[in-house]
Amino acid sequence: MALEVHIVTHTHWDREWYHPVERFRQRLVTLVDELLDDPPAGNESFLLDGQAIVLEDYLEVRPDRAVELERLLRGGKVEAGPWYVLADELIPSGEALVRNLLTGRRVLRRLHATPPPVLYCPDSFGHPAALPSIAAGFGLPLIVLWRGYGGPRWPDGDTVRWTSPGGDSALVFHLPRDGYEFGSHLPLTAAEAAVRWGRMRAELVPRSTCGVMLVPNGADHHARQHRFRDALTLLEQAGAADGVHRSSLRDFAERLTERCGVQRLAEIEGELRDSYGYTWTLQGTLATRAHEKRLNAVAERLLLREAEPWAALAGRSNSSRSDTSRRALVHHAWRTLLAAHPHDTLCGCSIDAVAAAMELRIASAINQAAGIRDDAIAALIGHDPVAAHEARDRWTPIVVVRNAAPRVRSGVAIIDVEEFLADVPVGPGSGAEAAAAGPGDSATVRVRTPRIPGLGALQVLSRTVRQSRTESPRHYPDNDLVAVSRVAAWVSDVPALGLASYAIGATAAGARGTRPARAAKDVRPVVTTTQSLSNGILEILVDASGAVALADIDTGRCVNSLITLLDDADVGDLYTAAPRARDVEVRFRGVRRVHRGPLRGELALDYRLIGAPSIDRRGDADVTVHLALDAGSPVLRLGVSVDNRRENHRLRLAVRTGFAPGDSTEVWADAAFGPVLRTPVEIGAADAAIEHAPRTAPLHRYVSVFAAGQGLTLFSDGLAEYEAMEGGIAVTLVRAVGELSRNDLPERPGHAGWPSPAPAAQCIGRFEAHFAVLLHGRRTAAVVHEIERTADDVLNPLAGTTLRSALRVPAPVAGVELSGQGLAVSAVKESDDGHWLVLRCVNLTHEPAAGCWRLPFDPGDAGLARLDETYISKIECNGRDVEFTAAPRGIVTILVGGT
């Protein structure tokens, strides 16, 4: 077999890490300036890593050199993409990875360039099982990766075929043990080059499956090495018999794909989270700076389930879509969030300045998404803020209830009801007007219980008084003092991915668009005592020691001692957990009744953790666990608030399953594009001497445990690490450490990064998290369907806000509805080109599933598409129904036209 060895000169560019982005960008400008001043010639190329954001970073400083950079990109002398950022791949959702690739494509298209046909993943800390589907969905036949794969538990060889749960496959080329630094710092004498090639050959050739090999010539933040052309020539001469030559990533990918297309390859499937003994896998980052993972999940949900769908539907509701499209705003919000997704950023393994900047980006993305959502909702219900501002005397305050699920829903909604108290003038002369109007001190105002006749009796959860502005794009805001009541209300039949509006006020019962809510006759109220909750489905009991028992009333199934707080010392760093047992007392301090029902009942349990020794006289941490039941709901909601006062420890919430000791269990955890079966990674002593394999694993929205015909699912609102333990599931609330990297850990000897203090990663202060528990049966298609629907109810609940400036009560607004057992909505968005509504779902079952999207408009046409929105084939519509069949674990993307 003839050998081909492709030398690709590159830089691996962590956009931020041990320096903030601003400092690394200064070095990037110097690097790219050099490329433009002395461009690659002949067969040379330079790979600006697999991401396009570095192009934006450079052009932000050097816009005058855009034409030069574009010319090199078009000619393949400089390569970038297909990603927008080199993201962590186990923490973001599958849709976030798709938005990452769509954004990277847009950046390159603006520069009239295309990326190499490679999903280039040189340093991600593991890879999701669905990555081959993502590669196939963007027409990328090859994945290049390093961490997460390699060692004795995988096939020999550098090239394999990897198949996703949905049946898509891709070639995988696995980098050598030294990864993307394998060919760095090439020698500058013939003798040294011969020795170096001999060492390289000894590693490359025995692993070569197809005879096509890659030598990456570069390293972290490295410009081209000194006298790089001489170095490349010397290596070419030393390896002339083996076909060593300078090349590009595109040429390498095309030759490897061609060679391997006629060769039988070893096949792999599942997640790639095991490179123990080959290179560091670094799975301890899943719980580093845990609150930032949760914040990111909040931002993703807001974009995916509210901003994108309602913005797309609002655009479709108007024939002049070019005037109403919010596509550019949605793209900008995603770009902001994706800038927080690089593996050193989202994983939390960077200096504190990087973490602080990341949190600001995520907060910005949340603010953008909320604004897009609110403006889209106003358009969908026909609210004109300009006309409303000019008709203050006609205001008819309403609440708008949002349903972010693609099915009609009824149940308890939490609604913020605002009621006018007083006008608050602002600007010149406002002092005199305010004095004439009297005091506006909120402490003196008594808040009454609001009335929304269309919703019947309300349960008030909290009351406050605050300032509220009603805005118009053509006027100054109208500023008022308002009474705000957060209430629980029973709402019925809110349209799928739709909106329902209800008038506020004693005389509103007959207003158009409202009707009294009709709770199902078998929905029982929540009954609470000082130590119990019951809604006729579940019963919760708290004993004098603080132990919680959860019982299913119909089946009699009971889980005693449901929750436990676990606390260990952690002497690790931001990459690697190093838990150590320590003496700690979890002291129960009592239970309080927060809400009595009848729609929501809630108890609060207070605990204090006291370690030996404690650094604070109040102990190490105060923890409050909120237990809540809603009428008609089969889930127990768990809210956890922590006031952390201790450094170097790991605090976890453990939820017991109630299975009998010794029962054989099966763990399925939600991941990118559907749940995966998880078993612990078991490694030998030799591999463990390089890096221990933790028992923890990535957590997206939920993890389910099944045994002996029963199951329990724990839902999480964004914390990214769990451990399946004997008898239960533990989720990491806080992993408090203070060093970027240490070299004295038995769990991972050596520095994984540049040693730097990271005191903010101790996470001192307050932190919140939210969970829910569902009891169910064995794993069947129906149970999988139930779990997914419950995930929507928990993480995308019915919710409502007040629109005080409405001029009428709008009729209900229907969005799109998805039907089909085991089908889960993945995306509802405007296509990148603006011509289509994109509808995507995932079949979570292992059987074919018949599905249907029901539209709120007449579709002009519809077609199947790839993930990158490339049209494949036409689908016939049945009126407003778009019917399809999803393959087992398949991802189905449909493009719909019409208005």
GROMACS .gro file of N, CA, C and O in nm, residues 411-501:
model
  364
  411GLY      N    1  -5.318   2.288   3.238
  411GLY     CA    2  -5.250   2.266   3.365
  411GLY      C    3  -5.227   2.395   3.439
  411GLY      O    4  -5.284   2.500   3.407
  412VAL      N    5  -5.141   2.387   3.539
  412VAL     CA    6  -5.111   2.503   3.622
  412VAL      C    7  -5.009   2.589   3.549
  412VAL      O    8  -4.903   2.541   3.506
  413ALA      N    9  -5.040   2.717   3.537
  413ALA     CA   10  -4.948   2.814   3.480
  413ALA      C   11  -4.912   2.915   3.588
  413ALA      O   12  -4.996   2.953   3.670
  414ILE      N   13  -4.788   2.957   3.588
  414ILE     CA   14  -4.743   3.062   3.678
  414ILE      C   15  -4.744   3.192   3.598
  414ILE      O   16  -4.680   3.203   3.493
  415ILE      N   17  -4.818   3.291   3.650
  415ILE     CA   18  -4.843   3.415   3.576
  415ILE      C   19  -4.808   3.534   3.663
  415ILE      O   20  -4.846   3.539   3.782
  416ASP      N   21  -4.740   3.631   3.606
  416ASP     CA   22  -4.715   3.758   3.673
  416ASP      C   23  -4.821   3.858   3.628
  416ASP      O   24  -4.826   3.896   3.511
  417VAL      N   25  -4.906   3.897   3.722
  417VAL     CA   26  -5.017   3.988   3.694
  417VAL      C   27  -4.981   4.127   3.744
  417VAL      O   28  -4.955   4.146   3.864
  418GLU      N   29  -4.979   4.224   3.652
  418GLU     CA   30  -4.952   4.363   3.688
  418GLU      C   31  -5.082   4.442   3.688
  418GLU      O   32  -5.162   4.430   3.595
  419GLU      N   33  -5.101   4.527   3.790
  419GLU     CA   34  -5.218   4.615   3.797
  419GLU      C   35  -5.173   4.756   3.830
  419GLU      O   36  -5.089   4.778   3.919
  420PHE      N   37  -5.231   4.850   3.760
  420PHE     CA   38  -5.193   4.990   3.773
  420PHE      C   39  -5.225   5.044   3.912
  420PHE      O   40  -5.333   5.021   3.966
  421LEU      N   41  -5.128   5.119   3.968
  421LEU     CA   42  -5.149   5.188   4.095
  421LEU      C   43  -5.141   5.339   4.078
  421LEU      O   44  -5.227   5.413   4.127
  422ALA      N   45  -5.035   5.384   4.009
  422ALA     CA   46  -5.018   5.529   3.996
  422ALA      C   47  -4.925   5.559   3.880
  422ALA      O   48  -4.832   5.482   3.851
  423ASP      N   49  -4.950   5.672   3.813
  423ASP     CA   50  -4.858   5.719   3.710
  423ASP      C   51  -4.736   5.780   3.779
  423ASP      O   52  -4.748   5.853   3.879
  424VAL      N   53  -4.618   5.750   3.726
  424VAL     CA   54  -4.494   5.802   3.782
  424VAL      C   55  -4.426   5.885   3.674
  424VAL      O   56  -4.364   5.831   3.583
  425PRO      N   57  -4.438   6.018   3.681
  425PRO     CA   58  -4.376   6.102   3.579
  425PRO      C   59  -4.224   6.095   3.586
  425PRO      O   60  -4.166   6.074   3.692
  426VAL      N   61  -4.161   6.111   3.470
  426VAL     CA   62  -4.015   6.106   3.458
  426VAL      C   63  -3.972   6.222   3.369
  426VAL      O   64  -4.039   6.255   3.272
  427GLY      N   65  -3.859   6.286   3.403
  427GLY     CA   66  -3.805   6.393   3.321
  427GLY      C   67  -3.825   6.529   3.383
  427GLY      O   68  -3.867   6.542   3.499
  428PRO      N   69  -3.794   6.636   3.306
  428PRO     CA   70  -3.807   6.773   3.359
  428PRO      C   71  -3.948   6.801   3.408
  428PRO      O   72  -4.046   6.768   3.342
  429GLY      N   73  -3.957   6.859   3.526
  429GLY     CA   74  -4.086   6.889   3.585
  429GLY      C   75  -4.151   6.776   3.659
  429GLY      O   76  -4.256   6.793   3.722
  430SER      N   77  -4.089   6.656   3.655
  430SER     CA   78  -4.151   6.542   3.719
  430SER      C   79  -4.153   6.555   3.870
  430SER      O   80  -4.238   6.497   3.937
  431GLY      N   81  -4.059   6.633   3.927
  431GLY     CA   82  -4.057   6.649   4.072
  431GLY      C   83  -4.182   6.719   4.122
  431GLY      O   84  -4.245   6.676   4.219
  432ALA      N   85  -4.223   6.827   4.053
  432ALA     CA   86  -4.342   6.900   4.096
  432ALA      C   87  -4.467   6.815   4.077
  432ALA      O   88  -4.556   6.812   4.162
  433GLU      N   89  -4.473   6.741   3.963
  433GLU     CA   90  -4.590   6.657   3.939
  433GLU      C   91  -4.600   6.546   4.043
  433GLU      O   92  -4.708   6.512   4.090
  434ALA      N   93  -4.485   6.491   4.078
  434ALA     CA   94  -4.486   6.383   4.177
  434ALA      C   95  -4.532   6.433   4.312
  434ALA      O   96  -4.606   6.365   4.384
  435ALA      N   97  -4.488   6.554   4.349
  435ALA     CA   98  -4.529   6.609   4.478
  435ALA      C   99  -4.679   6.633   4.483
  435ALA      O  100  -4.746   6.607   4.583
  436ALA      N  101  -4.733   6.678   4.368
  436ALA     CA  102  -4.878   6.702   4.363
  436ALA      C  103  -4.957   6.572   4.369
  436ALA      O  104  -5.067   6.565   4.425
  437ALA      N  105  -4.896   6.467   4.313
  437ALA     CA  106  -4.968   6.339   4.309
  437ALA      C  107  -4.964   6.267   4.441
  437ALA      O  108  -5.042   6.175   4.464
  438GLY      N  109  -4.872   6.304   4.530
  438GLY     CA  110  -4.861   6.236   4.658
  438GLY      C  111  -4.752   6.132   4.656
  438GLY      O  112  -4.691   6.104   4.553
  439PRO      N  113  -4.722   6.073   4.770
  439PRO     CA  114  -4.611   5.979   4.779
  439PRO      C  115  -4.638   5.852   4.697
  439PRO      O  116  -4.750   5.808   4.684
  440GLY      N  117  -4.529   5.796   4.647
  440GLY     CA  118  -4.540   5.671   4.572
  440GLY      C  119  -4.463   5.560   4.637
  440GLY      O  120  -4.412   5.472   4.570
  441ASP      N  121  -4.449   5.566   4.766
  441ASP     CA  122  -4.371   5.466   4.838
  441ASP      C  123  -4.440   5.331   4.830
  441ASP      O  124  -4.554   5.315   4.876
  442SER      N  125  -4.372   5.235   4.770
  442SER     CA  126  -4.433   5.103   4.751
  442SER      C  127  -4.465   5.036   4.883
  442SER      O  128  -4.554   4.952   4.890
  443ALA      N  129  -4.394   5.072   4.989
  443ALA     CA  130  -4.418   5.006   5.118
  443ALA      C  131  -4.554   5.042   5.175
  443ALA      O  132  -4.607   4.971   5.260
  444THR      N  133  -4.612   5.155   5.128
  444THR     CA  134  -4.740   5.198   5.184
  444THR      C  135  -4.859   5.145   5.104
  444THR      O  136  -4.973   5.168   5.141
  445VAL      N  137  -4.832   5.077   4.994
  445VAL     CA  138  -4.939   5.031   4.905
  445VAL      C  139  -4.980   4.890   4.942
  445VAL      O  140  -4.896   4.801   4.955
  446ARG      N  141  -5.107   4.868   4.956
  446ARG     CA  142  -5.158   4.735   4.982
  446ARG      C  143  -5.199   4.670   4.850
  446ARG      O  144  -5.275   4.725   4.773
  447VAL      N  145  -5.144   4.553   4.826
  447VAL     CA  146  -5.171   4.483   4.700
  447VAL      C  147  -5.288   4.388   4.720
  447VAL      O  148  -5.286   4.303   4.809
  448ARG      N  149  -5.389   4.404   4.638
  448ARG     CA  150  -5.505   4.316   4.647
  448ARG      C  151  -5.489   4.196   4.556
  448ARG      O  152  -5.403   4.194   4.467
  449THR      N  153  -5.572   4.097   4.575
  449THR     CA  154  -5.569   3.979   4.490
  449THR      C  155  -5.630   4.013   4.355
  449THR      O  156  -5.742   4.065   4.348
  450PRO      N  157  -5.558   3.987   4.245
  450PRO     CA  158  -5.612   4.022   4.112
  450PRO      C  159  -5.727   3.932   4.074
  450PRO      O  160  -5.746   3.823   4.130
  451ARG      N  161  -5.800   3.976   3.974
  451ARG     CA  162  -5.910   3.895   3.919
  451ARG      C  163  -5.888   3.877   3.770
  451ARG      O  164  -5.865   3.974   3.697
  452ILE      N  165  -5.894   3.753   3.726
  452ILE     CA  166  -5.891   3.720   3.583
  452ILE      C  167  -6.007   3.624   3.561
  452ILE      O  168  -5.990   3.501   3.571
  453PRO      N  169  -6.126   3.677   3.536
  453PRO     CA  170  -6.245   3.590   3.532
  453PRO      C  171  -6.231   3.472   3.436
  453PRO      O  172  -6.285   3.364   3.462
  454GLY      N  173  -6.159   3.488   3.327
  454GLY     CA  174  -6.145   3.378   3.233
  454GLY      C  175  -6.065   3.262   3.288
  454GLY      O  176  -6.066   3.153   3.230
  455LEU      N  177  -5.994   3.284   3.399
  455LEU     CA  178  -5.914   3.178   3.459
  455LEU      C  179  -5.971   3.131   3.592
  455LEU      O  180  -5.915   3.040   3.654
  456GLY      N  181  -6.078   3.193   3.638
  456GLY     CA  182  -6.137   3.148   3.763
  456GLY      C  183  -6.052   3.186   3.883
  456GLY      O  184  -5.976   3.283   3.881
  457ALA      N  185  -6.061   3.109   3.990
  457ALA     CA  186  -5.990   3.139   4.114
  457ALA      C  187  -5.840   3.126   4.094
  457ALA      O  188  -5.792   3.031   4.030
  458LEU      N  189  -5.766   3.220   4.149
  458LEU     CA  190  -5.621   3.223   4.140
  458LEU      C  191  -5.561   3.196   4.276
  458LEU      O  192  -5.618   3.233   4.379
  459GLN      N  193  -5.445   3.135   4.277
  459GLN     CA  194  -5.370   3.119   4.401
  459GLN      C  195  -5.253   3.216   4.397
  459GLN      O  196  -5.166   3.206   4.310
  460VAL      N  197  -5.251   3.309   4.490
  460VAL     CA  198  -5.143   3.407   4.494
  460VAL      C  199  -5.020   3.344   4.558
  460VAL      O  200  -5.026   3.289   4.669
  461LEU      N  201  -4.906   3.353   4.488
  461LEU     CA  202  -4.781   3.297   4.538
  461LEU      C  203  -4.692   3.404   4.601
  461LEU      O  204  -4.619   3.377   4.695
  462SER      N  205  -4.698   3.525   4.546
  462SER     CA  206  -4.622   3.637   4.604
  462SER      C  207  -4.682   3.767   4.557
  462SER      O  208  -4.752   3.771   4.455
  463ARG      N  209  -4.654   3.873   4.631
  463ARG     CA  210  -4.702   4.007   4.597
  463ARG      C  211  -4.589   4.106   4.615
  463ARG      O  212  -4.509   4.094   4.708
  464THR      N  213  -4.586   4.204   4.525
  464THR     CA  214  -4.487   4.310   4.540
  464THR      C  215  -4.537   4.432   4.464
  464THR      O  216  -4.638   4.426   4.394
  465VAL      N  217  -4.465   4.540   4.478
  465VAL     CA  218  -4.492   4.664   4.405
  465VAL      C  219  -4.364   4.707   4.337
  465VAL      O  220  -4.256   4.700   4.396
  466ARG      N  221  -4.375   4.747   4.210
  466ARG     CA  222  -4.255   4.789   4.138
  466ARG      C  223  -4.290   4.889   4.029
  466ARG      O  224  -4.407   4.913   4.001
  467GLN      N  225  -4.184   4.943   3.967
  467GLN     CA  226  -4.202   5.033   3.853
  467GLN      C  227  -4.218   4.949   3.727
  467GLN      O  228  -4.157   4.842   3.712
  468SER      N  229  -4.301   4.998   3.636
  468SER     CA  230  -4.323   4.927   3.510
  468SER      C  231  -4.333   5.028   3.397
  468SER      O  232  -4.401   5.131   3.411
  469ARG      N  233  -4.264   5.001   3.287
  469ARG     CA  234  -4.266   5.091   3.171
  469ARG      C  235  -4.339   5.025   3.055
  469ARG      O  236  -4.310   4.910   3.021
  470THR      N  237  -4.430   5.097   2.994
  470THR     CA  238  -4.496   5.055   2.872
  470THR      C  239  -4.432   5.132   2.758
  470THR      O  240  -4.437   5.255   2.757
  471GLU      N  241  -4.373   5.059   2.663
  471GLU     CA  242  -4.287   5.124   2.564
  471GLU      C  243  -4.345   5.120   2.425
  471GLU      O  244  -4.423   5.032   2.390
  472SER      N  245  -4.303   5.218   2.347
  472SER     CA  246  -4.336   5.230   2.206
  472SER      C  247  -4.209   5.274   2.134
  472SER      O  248  -4.134   5.356   2.188
  473PRO      N  249  -4.185   5.224   2.014
  473PRO     CA  250  -4.062   5.264   1.944
  473PRO      C  251  -4.063   5.410   1.899
  473PRO      O  252  -3.959   5.461   1.859
  474ARG      N  253  -4.178   5.478   1.908
  474ARG     CA  254  -4.187   5.617   1.862
  474ARG      C  255  -4.217   5.716   1.975
  474ARG      O  256  -4.245   5.832   1.948
  475HIS      N  257  -4.212   5.669   2.100
  475HIS     CA  258  -4.248   5.756   2.211
  475HIS      C  259  -4.157   5.726   2.330
  475HIS      O  260  -4.094   5.621   2.338
  476TYR      N  261  -4.155   5.824   2.424
  476TYR     CA  262  -4.096   5.793   2.553
  476TYR      C  263  -4.183   5.689   2.623
  476TYR      O  264  -4.305   5.684   2.604
  477PRO      N  265  -4.123   5.607   2.709
  477PRO     CA  266  -4.206   5.509   2.782
  477PRO      C  267  -4.306   5.576   2.875
  477PRO      O  268  -4.285   5.689   2.922
  478ASP      N  269  -4.415   5.506   2.896
  478ASP     CA  270  -4.511   5.545   3.000
  478ASP      C  271  -4.473   5.469   3.127
  478ASP      O  272  -4.471   5.346   3.128
  479ASN      N  273  -4.439   5.543   3.233
  479ASN     CA  274  -4.387   5.480   3.355
  479ASN      C  275  -4.494   5.482   3.463
  479ASN      O  276  -4.553   5.587   3.492
  480ASP      N  277  -4.519   5.365   3.522
  480ASP     CA  278  -4.623   5.353   3.625
  480ASP      C  279  -4.571   5.274   3.744
  480ASP      O  280  -4.478   5.193   3.732
  481LEU      N  281  -4.636   5.299   3.856
  481LEU     CA  282  -4.620   5.211   3.972
  481LEU      C  283  -4.728   5.104   3.962
  481LEU      O  284  -4.846   5.135   3.942
  482VAL      N  285  -4.687   4.978   3.972
  482VAL     CA  286  -4.782   4.869   3.955
  482VAL      C  287  -4.772   4.771   4.071
  482VAL      O  288  -4.666   4.755   4.132
  483ALA      N  289  -4.884   4.708   4.099
  483ALA     CA  290  -4.887   4.595   4.191
  483ALA      C  291  -4.867   4.468   4.110
  483ALA      O  292  -4.931   4.448   4.007
  484VAL      N  293  -4.776   4.385   4.155
  484VAL     CA  294  -4.745   4.262   4.084
  484VAL      C  295  -4.779   4.143   4.173
  484VAL      O  296  -4.728   4.131   4.284
  485SER      N  297  -4.866   4.060   4.122
  485SER     CA  298  -4.901   3.936   4.192
  485SER      C  299  -4.855   3.819   4.106
  485SER      O  300  -4.893   3.808   3.989
  486ARG      N  301  -4.771   3.737   4.164
  486ARG     CA  302  -4.737   3.611   4.096
  486ARG      C  303  -4.841   3.510   4.141
  486ARG      O  304  -4.854   3.483   4.261
  487VAL      N  305  -4.912   3.453   4.043
  487VAL     CA  306  -5.024   3.365   4.077
  487VAL      C  307  -5.009   3.232   4.005
  487VAL      O  308  -4.944   3.222   3.901
  488ALA      N  309  -5.070   3.132   4.062
  488ALA     CA  310  -5.089   3.004   3.995
  488ALA      C  311  -5.233   3.001   3.945
  488ALA      O  312  -5.326   3.035   4.018
  489ALA      N  313  -5.251   2.962   3.818
  489ALA     CA  314  -5.384   2.957   3.759
  489ALA      C  315  -5.397   2.828   3.679
  489ALA      O  316  -5.298   2.779   3.623
  490TRP      N  317  -5.518   2.774   3.675
  490TRP     CA  318  -5.543   2.658   3.590
  490TRP      C  319  -5.585   2.709   3.453
  490TRP      O  320  -5.683   2.782   3.439
  491VAL      N  321  -5.507   2.673   3.350
  491VAL     CA  322  -5.542   2.712   3.214
  491VAL      C  323  -5.575   2.586   3.136
  491VAL      O  324  -5.516   2.480   3.157
  492SER      N  325  -5.671   2.599   3.045
  492SER     CA  326  -5.715   2.485   2.967
  492SER      C  327  -5.691   2.508   2.819
  492SER      O  328  -5.715   2.617   2.766
  493ASP      N  329  -5.639   2.404   2.754
  493ASP     CA  330  -5.632   2.398   2.609
  493ASP      C  331  -5.558   2.517   2.546
  493ASP      O  332  -5.606   2.579   2.450
  494VAL      N  333  -5.441   2.549   2.599
  494VAL     CA  334  -5.358   2.650   2.534
  494VAL      C  335  -5.304   2.589   2.406
  494VAL      O  336  -5.250   2.479   2.406
  495PRO      N  337  -5.319   2.658   2.290
  495PRO     CA  338  -5.281   2.597   2.163
  495PRO      C  339  -5.134   2.554   2.159
  495PRO      O  340  -5.048   2.609   2.229
  496ALA      N  341  -5.105   2.457   2.073
  496ALA     CA  342  -4.970   2.406   2.057
  496ALA      C  343  -4.877   2.518   2.011
  496ALA      O  344  -4.910   2.592   1.918
  497LEU      N  345  -4.761   2.530   2.076
  497LEU     CA  346  -4.666   2.636   2.048
  497LEU      C  347  -4.740   2.768   2.025
  497LEU      O  348  -4.710   2.844   1.932
  498GLY      N  349  -4.837   2.791   2.114
  498GLY     CA  350  -4.926   2.903   2.092
  498GLY      C  351  -4.947   2.989   2.214
  498GLY      O  352  -4.878   2.977   2.316
  499LEU      N  353  -5.049   3.075   2.205
  499LEU     CA  354  -5.073   3.179   2.303
  499LEU      C  355  -5.221   3.186   2.334
  499LEU      O  356  -5.306   3.168   2.246
  500ALA      N  357  -5.251   3.213   2.460
  500ALA     CA  358  -5.389   3.236   2.502
  500ALA      C  359  -5.392   3.362   2.588
  500ALA      O  360  -5.306   3.380   2.674
  501SER      N  361  -5.490   3.449   2.563
  501SER     CA  362  -5.497   3.578   2.632
  501SER      C  363  -5.624   3.588   2.714
  501SER      O  364  -5.730   3.540   2.673
   0.00000   0.00000   0.00000
